[in-house]
mmCIF file with all atom_site columns, C-alpha atoms in Angstrom:
data_model
loop_
_atom_site.group_PDB
_atom_site.id
_atom_site.type_symbol
_atom_site.label_atom_id
_atom_site.label_alt_id
_atom_site.label_comp_id
_atom_site.label_asym_id
_atom_site.label_entity_id
_atom_site.label_seq_id
_atom_site.pdbx_PDB_ins_code
_atom_site.Cartn_x
_atom_site.Cartn_y
_atom_site.Cartn_z
_atom_site.occupancy
_atom_site.B_iso_or_equiv
_atom_site.pdbx_formal_charge
_atom_site.auth_seq_id
_atom_site.auth_comp_id
_atom_site.auth_asym_id
_atom_site.auth_atom_id
_atom_site.pdbx_PDB_model_num
ATOM 1   C CA . GLY A 1 1   ? 11.183  7.219   -10.024 1.00 60.00 ? 734 GLY A CA 1
ATOM 2   C CA . MET A 1 2   ? 8.716   5.764   -7.515  1.00 60.00 ? 735 MET A CA 1
ATOM 3   C CA . MET A 1 3   ? 8.467   2.449   -9.382  1.00 54.00 ? 736 MET A CA 1
ATOM 4   C CA . LEU A 1 4   ? 11.329  0.814   -11.206 1.00 55.00 ? 737 LEU A CA 1
ATOM 5   C CA . GLY A 1 5   ? 11.286  -1.988  -13.733 1.00 55.00 ? 738 GLY A CA 1
ATOM 6   C CA . MET A 1 6   ? 11.850  -5.641  -13.001 1.00 58.00 ? 739 MET A CA 1
ATOM 7   C CA . GLY A 1 7   ? 15.087  -5.825  -15.005 1.00 56.00 ? 740 GLY A CA 1
ATOM 8   C CA . ASN A 1 8   ? 15.822  -6.468  -18.683 1.00 61.00 ? 741 ASN A CA 1
ATOM 9   C CA . ASN A 1 9   ? 13.899  -3.301  -19.634 1.00 62.00 ? 742 ASN A CA 1
ATOM 10  C CA . LYS A 1 10  ? 10.612  -4.833  -18.470 1.00 67.00 ? 743 LYS A CA 1
ATOM 11  C CA . PHE A 1 11  ? 7.984   -3.296  -16.231 1.00 56.00 ? 744 PHE A CA 1
ATOM 12  C CA . ASP A 1 12  ? 5.952   -6.522  -15.840 1.00 64.00 ? 745 ASP A CA 1
ATOM 13  C CA . PRO A 1 13  ? 2.562   -4.759  -15.622 1.00 63.00 ? 746 PRO A CA 1
ATOM 14  C CA . HIS A 1 14  ? 0.633   -7.877  -14.621 1.00 68.00 ? 747 HIS A CA 1
ATOM 15  C CA . GLY A 1 15  ? 3.295   -9.056  -12.193 1.00 76.00 ? 748 GLY A CA 1
ATOM 16  C CA . THR A 1 16  ? 2.879   -9.389  -8.478  1.00 85.00 ? 749 THR A CA 1
ATOM 17  C CA . THR A 1 17  ? 3.458   -6.393  -6.251  1.00 90.00 ? 750 THR A CA 1
ATOM 18  C CA . SER A 1 18  ? 4.991   -7.326  -2.917  1.00 92.00 ? 751 SER A CA 1
ATOM 19  C CA . ARG A 1 19  ? 4.505   -5.623  0.425   1.00 96.00 ? 752 ARG A CA 1
ATOM 20  C CA . ALA A 1 20  ? 8.178   -4.589  0.282   1.00 94.00 ? 753 ALA A CA 1
ATOM 21  C CA . MET A 1 21  ? 7.591   -2.909  -3.081  1.00 92.00 ? 754 MET A CA 1
ATOM 22  C CA . ILE A 1 22  ? 4.707   -0.812  -1.718  1.00 94.00 ? 755 ILE A CA 1
ATOM 23  C CA . VAL A 1 23  ? 6.658   0.567   1.237   1.00 95.00 ? 756 VAL A CA 1
ATOM 24  C CA . THR A 1 24  ? 9.654   1.183   -1.032  1.00 93.00 ? 757 THR A CA 1
ATOM 25  C CA . ILE A 1 25  ? 7.477   3.256   -3.381  1.00 92.00 ? 758 ILE A CA 1
ATOM 26  C CA . LEU A 1 26  ? 6.299   5.358   -0.428  1.00 95.00 ? 759 LEU A CA 1
ATOM 27  C CA . TYR A 1 27  ? 9.852   5.650   0.882   1.00 96.00 ? 760 TYR A CA 1
ATOM 28  C CA . ARG A 1 28  ? 10.969  6.970   -2.514  1.00 92.00 ? 761 ARG A CA 1
ATOM 29  C CA . LEU A 1 29  ? 8.011   9.348   -2.630  1.00 93.00 ? 762 LEU A CA 1
ATOM 30  C CA . GLU A 1 30  ? 9.164   10.661  0.754   1.00 93.00 ? 763 GLU A CA 1
ATOM 31  C CA . GLY A 1 31  ? 12.692  11.265  -0.585  1.00 93.00 ? 764 GLY A CA 1
ATOM 32  C CA . GLU A 1 32  ? 14.311  8.225   1.096   1.00 95.00 ? 765 GLU A CA 1
ATOM 33  C CA . PRO A 1 33  ? 14.768  9.860   4.502   1.00 96.00 ? 766 PRO A CA 1
ATOM 34  C CA . THR A 1 34  ? 17.447  8.711   6.902   1.00 94.00 ? 767 THR A CA 1
ATOM 35  C CA . ILE A 1 35  ? 16.170  6.107   9.312   1.00 93.00 ? 768 ILE A CA 1
ATOM 36  C CA . SER A 1 36  ? 16.973  6.098   12.986  1.00 88.00 ? 769 SER A CA 1
ATOM 37  C CA . GLY A 1 37  ? 15.198  3.014   14.271  1.00 85.00 ? 770 GLY A CA 1
ATOM 38  C CA . LYS A 1 38  ? 16.145  -0.605  14.173  1.00 92.00 ? 771 LYS A CA 1
ATOM 39  C CA . ASN A 1 39  ? 14.548  -3.395  12.241  1.00 94.00 ? 772 ASN A CA 1
ATOM 40  C CA . PRO A 1 40  ? 11.558  -4.699  14.231  1.00 94.00 ? 773 PRO A CA 1
ATOM 41  C CA . PHE A 1 41  ? 10.754  -7.603  11.878  1.00 97.00 ? 774 PHE A CA 1
ATOM 42  C CA . VAL A 1 42  ? 12.352  -11.037 11.997  1.00 96.00 ? 775 VAL A CA 1
ATOM 43  C CA . ASP A 1 43  ? 11.587  -11.687 8.323   1.00 97.00 ? 776 ASP A CA 1
ATOM 44  C CA . VAL A 1 44  ? 13.134  -8.447  7.003   1.00 97.00 ? 777 VAL A CA 1
ATOM 45  C CA . LYS A 1 45  ? 16.801  -9.086  6.411   1.00 95.00 ? 778 LYS A CA 1
ATOM 46  C CA . ASN A 1 46  ? 19.241  -6.256  7.016   1.00 94.00 ? 779 ASN A CA 1
ATOM 47  C CA . GLY A 1 47  ? 20.898  -4.812  3.917   1.00 94.00 ? 780 GLY A CA 1
ATOM 48  C CA . THR A 1 48  ? 18.195  -5.622  1.344   1.00 95.00 ? 781 THR A CA 1
ATOM 49  C CA . TRP A 1 49  ? 16.831  -3.135  -1.184  1.00 93.00 ? 782 TRP A CA 1
ATOM 50  C CA . TYR A 1 50  ? 13.747  -2.683  1.002   1.00 96.00 ? 783 TYR A CA 1
ATOM 51  C CA . THR A 1 51  ? 15.144  -2.829  4.559   1.00 97.00 ? 784 THR A CA 1
ATOM 52  C CA . ASP A 1 52  ? 15.333  0.935   5.139   1.00 97.00 ? 785 ASP A CA 1
ATOM 53  C CA . ALA A 1 53  ? 11.888  1.456   3.580   1.00 96.00 ? 786 ALA A CA 1
ATOM 54  C CA . VAL A 1 54  ? 10.261  -1.109  5.876   1.00 97.00 ? 787 VAL A CA 1
ATOM 55  C CA . ILE A 1 55  ? 11.987  0.303   8.973   1.00 97.00 ? 788 ILE A CA 1
ATOM 56  C CA . TRP A 1 56  ? 10.936  3.844   7.992   1.00 97.00 ? 789 TRP A CA 1
ATOM 57  C CA . ALA A 1 57  ? 7.335   2.762   7.348   1.00 97.00 ? 790 ALA A CA 1
ATOM 58  C CA . GLU A 1 58  ? 7.112   0.959   10.686  1.00 96.00 ? 791 GLU A CA 1
ATOM 59  C CA . GLU A 1 59  ? 8.739   3.865   12.576  1.00 96.00 ? 792 GLU A CA 1
ATOM 60  C CA . ASN A 1 60  ? 6.099   6.219   11.202  1.00 96.00 ? 793 ASN A CA 1
ATOM 61  C CA . GLY A 1 61  ? 3.036   4.051   11.782  1.00 96.00 ? 794 GLY A CA 1
ATOM 62  C CA . ILE A 1 62  ? 2.482   3.279   8.115   1.00 97.00 ? 795 ILE A CA 1
ATOM 63  C CA . VAL A 1 63  ? 2.836   -0.490  8.548   1.00 96.00 ? 796 VAL A CA 1
ATOM 64  C CA . ASP A 1 64  ? 2.684   -2.750  11.532  1.00 90.00 ? 797 ASP A CA 1
ATOM 65  C CA . GLY A 1 65  ? 3.165   -6.201  10.048  1.00 87.00 ? 798 GLY A CA 1
ATOM 66  C CA . TYR A 1 66  ? 1.292   -9.406  10.718  1.00 89.00 ? 799 TYR A CA 1
ATOM 67  C CA . GLY A 1 67  ? 2.221   -9.834  14.363  1.00 86.00 ? 800 GLY A CA 1
ATOM 68  C CA . GLU A 1 68  ? 4.821   -12.113 15.940  1.00 88.00 ? 801 GLU A CA 1
ATOM 69  C CA . GLY A 1 69  ? 7.510   -9.858  14.473  1.00 93.00 ? 802 GLY A CA 1
ATOM 70  C CA . LYS A 1 70  ? 6.623   -10.632 10.846  1.00 97.00 ? 803 LYS A CA 1
ATOM 71  C CA . PHE A 1 71  ? 6.125   -8.210  7.976   1.00 97.00 ? 804 PHE A CA 1
ATOM 72  C CA . GLY A 1 72  ? 5.916   -10.552 4.971   1.00 96.00 ? 805 GLY A CA 1
ATOM 73  C CA . PRO A 1 73  ? 8.083   -8.487  2.592   1.00 97.00 ? 806 PRO A CA 1
ATOM 74  C CA . ASP A 1 74  ? 7.773   -10.975 -0.273  1.00 95.00 ? 807 ASP A CA 1
ATOM 75  C CA . ASP A 1 75  ? 4.039   -11.550 0.161   1.00 97.00 ? 808 ASP A CA 1
ATOM 76  C CA . ALA A 1 76  ? 1.823   -10.234 -2.598  1.00 96.00 ? 809 ALA A CA 1
ATOM 77  C CA . ILE A 1 77  ? -0.037  -7.153  -1.426  1.00 95.00 ? 810 ILE A CA 1
ATOM 78  C CA . THR A 1 78  ? -3.793  -7.333  -1.435  1.00 95.00 ? 811 THR A CA 1
ATOM 79  C CA . ARG A 1 79  ? -5.985  -4.449  -2.454  1.00 95.00 ? 812 ARG A CA 1
ATOM 80  C CA . GLU A 1 80  ? -7.239  -4.001  1.125   1.00 96.00 ? 813 GLU A CA 1
ATOM 81  C CA . GLN A 1 81  ? -3.685  -4.078  2.530   1.00 96.00 ? 814 GLN A CA 1
ATOM 82  C CA . MET A 1 82  ? -2.702  -1.427  0.015   1.00 95.00 ? 815 MET A CA 1
ATOM 83  C CA . ALA A 1 83  ? -5.688  0.724   1.043   1.00 96.00 ? 816 ALA A CA 1
ATOM 84  C CA . LYS A 1 84  ? -4.643  0.434   4.687   1.00 97.00 ? 817 LYS A CA 1
ATOM 85  C CA . ILE A 1 85  ? -1.010  1.341   3.986   1.00 96.00 ? 818 ILE A CA 1
ATOM 86  C CA . LEU A 1 86  ? -1.978  4.322   1.803   1.00 97.00 ? 819 LEU A CA 1
ATOM 87  C CA . TYR A 1 87  ? -4.462  5.480   4.451   1.00 97.00 ? 820 TYR A CA 1
ATOM 88  C CA . ASN A 1 88  ? -1.762  5.260   7.133   1.00 98.00 ? 821 ASN A CA 1
ATOM 89  C CA . TYR A 1 89  ? 0.666   7.162   4.904   1.00 97.00 ? 822 TYR A CA 1
ATOM 90  C CA . ALA A 1 90  ? -1.957  9.852   4.247   1.00 97.00 ? 823 ALA A CA 1
ATOM 91  C CA . LYS A 1 91  ? -2.518  10.180  8.008   1.00 97.00 ? 824 LYS A CA 1
ATOM 92  C CA . TYR A 1 92  ? 1.255   10.398  8.545   1.00 97.00 ? 825 TYR A CA 1
ATOM 93  C CA . LYS A 1 93  ? 1.336   13.262  6.010   1.00 97.00 ? 826 LYS A CA 1
ATOM 94  C CA . LYS A 1 94  ? -1.658  14.865  7.757   1.00 97.00 ? 827 LYS A CA 1
ATOM 95  C CA . TYR A 1 95  ? -3.789  14.697  4.612   1.00 96.00 ? 828 TYR A CA 1
ATOM 96  C CA . ASN A 1 96  ? -7.556  14.732  4.998   1.00 96.00 ? 829 ASN A CA 1
ATOM 97  C CA . VAL A 1 97  ? -8.693  11.109  5.310   1.00 97.00 ? 830 VAL A CA 1
ATOM 98  C CA . SER A 1 98  ? -12.258 11.785  6.438   1.00 97.00 ? 831 SER A CA 1
ATOM 99  C CA . ALA A 1 99  ? -13.995 10.805  3.167   1.00 97.00 ? 832 ALA A CA 1
ATOM 100 C CA . ARG A 1 100 ? -16.039 7.597   3.267   1.00 98.00 ? 833 ARG A CA 1
ATOM 101 C CA . THR A 1 101 ? -18.455 5.893   0.913   1.00 97.00 ? 834 THR A CA 1
ATOM 102 C CA . SER A 1 102 ? -20.658 2.855   1.151   1.00 96.00 ? 835 SER A CA 1
ATOM 103 C CA . LEU A 1 103 ? -19.161 -0.298  -0.274  1.00 97.00 ? 836 LEU A CA 1
ATOM 104 C CA . SER A 1 104 ? -22.538 -2.040  -0.426  1.00 95.00 ? 837 SER A CA 1
ATOM 105 C CA . PRO A 1 105 ? -22.782 -1.772  -4.252  1.00 95.00 ? 838 PRO A CA 1
ATOM 106 C CA . PHE A 1 106 ? -19.961 -4.332  -4.407  1.00 96.00 ? 839 PHE A CA 1
ATOM 107 C CA . SER A 1 107 ? -21.231 -7.887  -3.990  1.00 96.00 ? 840 SER A CA 1
ATOM 108 C CA . ASP A 1 108 ? -17.948 -8.955  -2.373  1.00 96.00 ? 841 ASP A CA 1
ATOM 109 C CA . SER A 1 109 ? -17.757 -6.097  0.147   1.00 96.00 ? 842 SER A CA 1
ATOM 110 C CA . ASN A 1 110 ? -18.476 -8.655  2.877   1.00 97.00 ? 843 ASN A CA 1
ATOM 111 C CA . LYS A 1 111 ? -15.010 -10.091 2.184   1.00 97.00 ? 844 LYS A CA 1
ATOM 112 C CA . ILE A 1 112 ? -13.278 -6.927  3.400   1.00 97.00 ? 845 ILE A CA 1
ATOM 113 C CA . ASN A 1 113 ? -11.563 -7.630  6.713   1.00 96.00 ? 846 ASN A CA 1
ATOM 114 C CA . SER A 1 114 ? -12.764 -5.503  9.622   1.00 96.00 ? 847 SER A CA 1
ATOM 115 C CA . TRP A 1 115 ? -9.271  -3.990  10.018  1.00 96.00 ? 848 TRP A CA 1
ATOM 116 C CA . ALA A 1 116 ? -9.533  -2.578  6.463   1.00 97.00 ? 849 ALA A CA 1
ATOM 117 C CA . THR A 1 117 ? -13.168 -1.424  6.256   1.00 97.00 ? 850 THR A CA 1
ATOM 118 C CA . ASP A 1 118 ? -12.609 2.288   6.994   1.00 97.00 ? 851 ASP A CA 1
ATOM 119 C CA . GLU A 1 119 ? -9.536  2.338   4.789   1.00 98.00 ? 852 GLU A CA 1
ATOM 120 C CA . MET A 1 120 ? -11.346 0.726   1.839   1.00 97.00 ? 853 MET A CA 1
ATOM 121 C CA . GLN A 1 121 ? -14.284 3.116   2.273   1.00 98.00 ? 854 GLN A CA 1
ATOM 122 C CA . TRP A 1 122 ? -11.813 6.009   2.157   1.00 97.00 ? 855 TRP A CA 1
ATOM 123 C CA . ALA A 1 123 ? -9.826  4.656   -0.813  1.00 97.00 ? 856 ALA A CA 1
ATOM 124 C CA . VAL A 1 124 ? -12.997 4.147   -2.861  1.00 97.00 ? 857 VAL A CA 1
ATOM 125 C CA . ALA A 1 125 ? -14.483 7.504   -1.765  1.00 97.00 ? 858 ALA A CA 1
ATOM 126 C CA . VAL A 1 126 ? -11.462 9.474   -3.008  1.00 96.00 ? 859 VAL A CA 1
ATOM 127 C CA . GLY A 1 127 ? -11.145 7.365   -6.159  1.00 94.00 ? 860 GLY A CA 1
ATOM 128 C CA . LEU A 1 128 ? -7.869  5.605   -5.407  1.00 95.00 ? 861 LEU A CA 1
ATOM 129 C CA . ILE A 1 129 ? -9.311  2.118   -5.662  1.00 94.00 ? 862 ILE A CA 1
ATOM 130 C CA . GLN A 1 130 ? -12.098 1.333   -8.059  1.00 91.00 ? 863 GLN A CA 1
ATOM 131 C CA . GLY A 1 131 ? -14.004 -1.859  -8.590  1.00 85.00 ? 864 GLY A CA 1
ATOM 132 C CA . MET A 1 132 ? -12.763 -4.586  -10.872 1.00 85.00 ? 865 MET A CA 1
ATOM 133 C CA . SER A 1 133 ? -16.277 -4.184  -12.290 1.00 84.00 ? 866 SER A CA 1
ATOM 134 C CA . ASP A 1 134 ? -19.380 -2.344  -11.130 1.00 87.00 ? 867 ASP A CA 1
ATOM 135 C CA . GLU A 1 135 ? -20.049 -5.157  -8.670  1.00 94.00 ? 868 GLU A CA 1
ATOM 136 C CA . ILE A 1 136 ? -16.626 -6.496  -7.629  1.00 95.00 ? 869 ILE A CA 1
ATOM 137 C CA . ILE A 1 137 ? -14.077 -4.676  -5.427  1.00 95.00 ? 870 ILE A CA 1
ATOM 138 C CA . ASN A 1 138 ? -11.856 -7.770  -4.897  1.00 95.00 ? 871 ASN A CA 1
ATOM 139 C CA . PRO A 1 139 ? -10.430 -6.685  -1.508  1.00 96.00 ? 872 PRO A CA 1
ATOM 140 C CA . GLN A 1 140 ? -8.292  -9.773  -1.007  1.00 94.00 ? 873 GLN A CA 1
ATOM 141 C CA . GLY A 1 141 ? -7.124  -9.982  -4.593  1.00 92.00 ? 874 GLY A CA 1
ATOM 142 C CA . ASN A 1 142 ? -3.498  -9.216  -5.309  1.00 93.00 ? 875 ASN A CA 1
ATOM 143 C CA . ALA A 1 143 ? -2.740  -5.748  -6.671  1.00 90.00 ? 876 ALA A CA 1
ATOM 144 C CA . GLU A 1 144 ? -0.873  -6.122  -9.974  1.00 87.00 ? 877 GLU A CA 1
ATOM 145 C CA . ARG A 1 145 ? 1.949   -3.708  -10.761 1.00 81.00 ? 878 ARG A CA 1
ATOM 146 C CA . CYS A 1 146 ? -0.177  -1.896  -13.363 1.00 84.00 ? 879 CYS A CA 1
ATOM 147 C CA . GLN A 1 147 ? -2.963  -1.420  -10.780 1.00 91.00 ? 880 GLN A CA 1
ATOM 148 C CA . VAL A 1 148 ? -0.467  -0.154  -8.218  1.00 90.00 ? 881 VAL A CA 1
ATOM 149 C CA . ALA A 1 149 ? 0.944   2.354   -10.720 1.00 88.00 ? 882 ALA A CA 1
ATOM 150 C CA . VAL A 1 150 ? -2.542  3.717   -11.407 1.00 89.00 ? 883 VAL A CA 1
ATOM 151 C CA . ILE A 1 151 ? -3.470  3.838   -7.704  1.00 92.00 ? 884 ILE A CA 1
ATOM 152 C CA . PHE A 1 152 ? -0.281  5.765   -6.896  1.00 89.00 ? 885 PHE A CA 1
ATOM 153 C CA . MET A 1 153 ? -0.913  8.135   -9.804  1.00 91.00 ? 886 MET A CA 1
ATOM 154 C CA . ARG A 1 154 ? -4.408  8.802   -8.418  1.00 93.00 ? 887 ARG A CA 1
ATOM 155 C CA . PHE A 1 155 ? -2.975  9.239   -4.909  1.00 92.00 ? 888 PHE A CA 1
ATOM 156 C CA . CYS A 1 156 ? -0.424  11.774  -6.126  1.00 89.00 ? 889 CYS A CA 1
ATOM 157 C CA . ASN A 1 157 ? -3.050  13.639  -8.169  1.00 89.00 ? 890 ASN A CA 1
ATOM 158 C CA . GLU A 1 158 ? -5.328  13.782  -5.120  1.00 91.00 ? 891 GLU A CA 1
ATOM 159 C CA . TYR A 1 159 ? -2.803  14.645  -2.421  1.00 89.00 ? 892 TYR A CA 1
ATOM 160 C CA . VAL A 1 160 ? 0.690   15.447  -3.704  1.00 84.00 ? 893 VAL A CA 1
ATOM 161 C CA . LYS A 1 161 ? 0.347   18.831  -5.364  1.00 69.00 ? 894 LYS A CA 1
#
């Protein structure tokens, strides 16, 4: 029940995964807790399918948006953004996030933004995110729905026992 289809009995495995979808998956994993805060983002409309999830994620330090009050709920999530959000969620749950590995085997590791370096090192070290090949990690590439499903399965196998 963490991920739902896209309607008409379709999962759309190679479809885009939005930032709103990622926080909604985590919100569902958490049991859709009651929120107490107010919406801090100007681009998150009240009453949408993801509003409570975004508010919950921001309240708990899992997301912080882009700045200037923007979250970008419809923006495609990148692999490095997903690593950061999962890392923040793991910290929120008090899971061990100390693992790190070198990303130097990946020829595009220099494309990882500085704000996501530790998180990508962690995500690769614990096996959540793997390379697109032996040499490509694709940090700024969009995470397809099938990739997100596998990453969440790995996350649950690693941490949610």
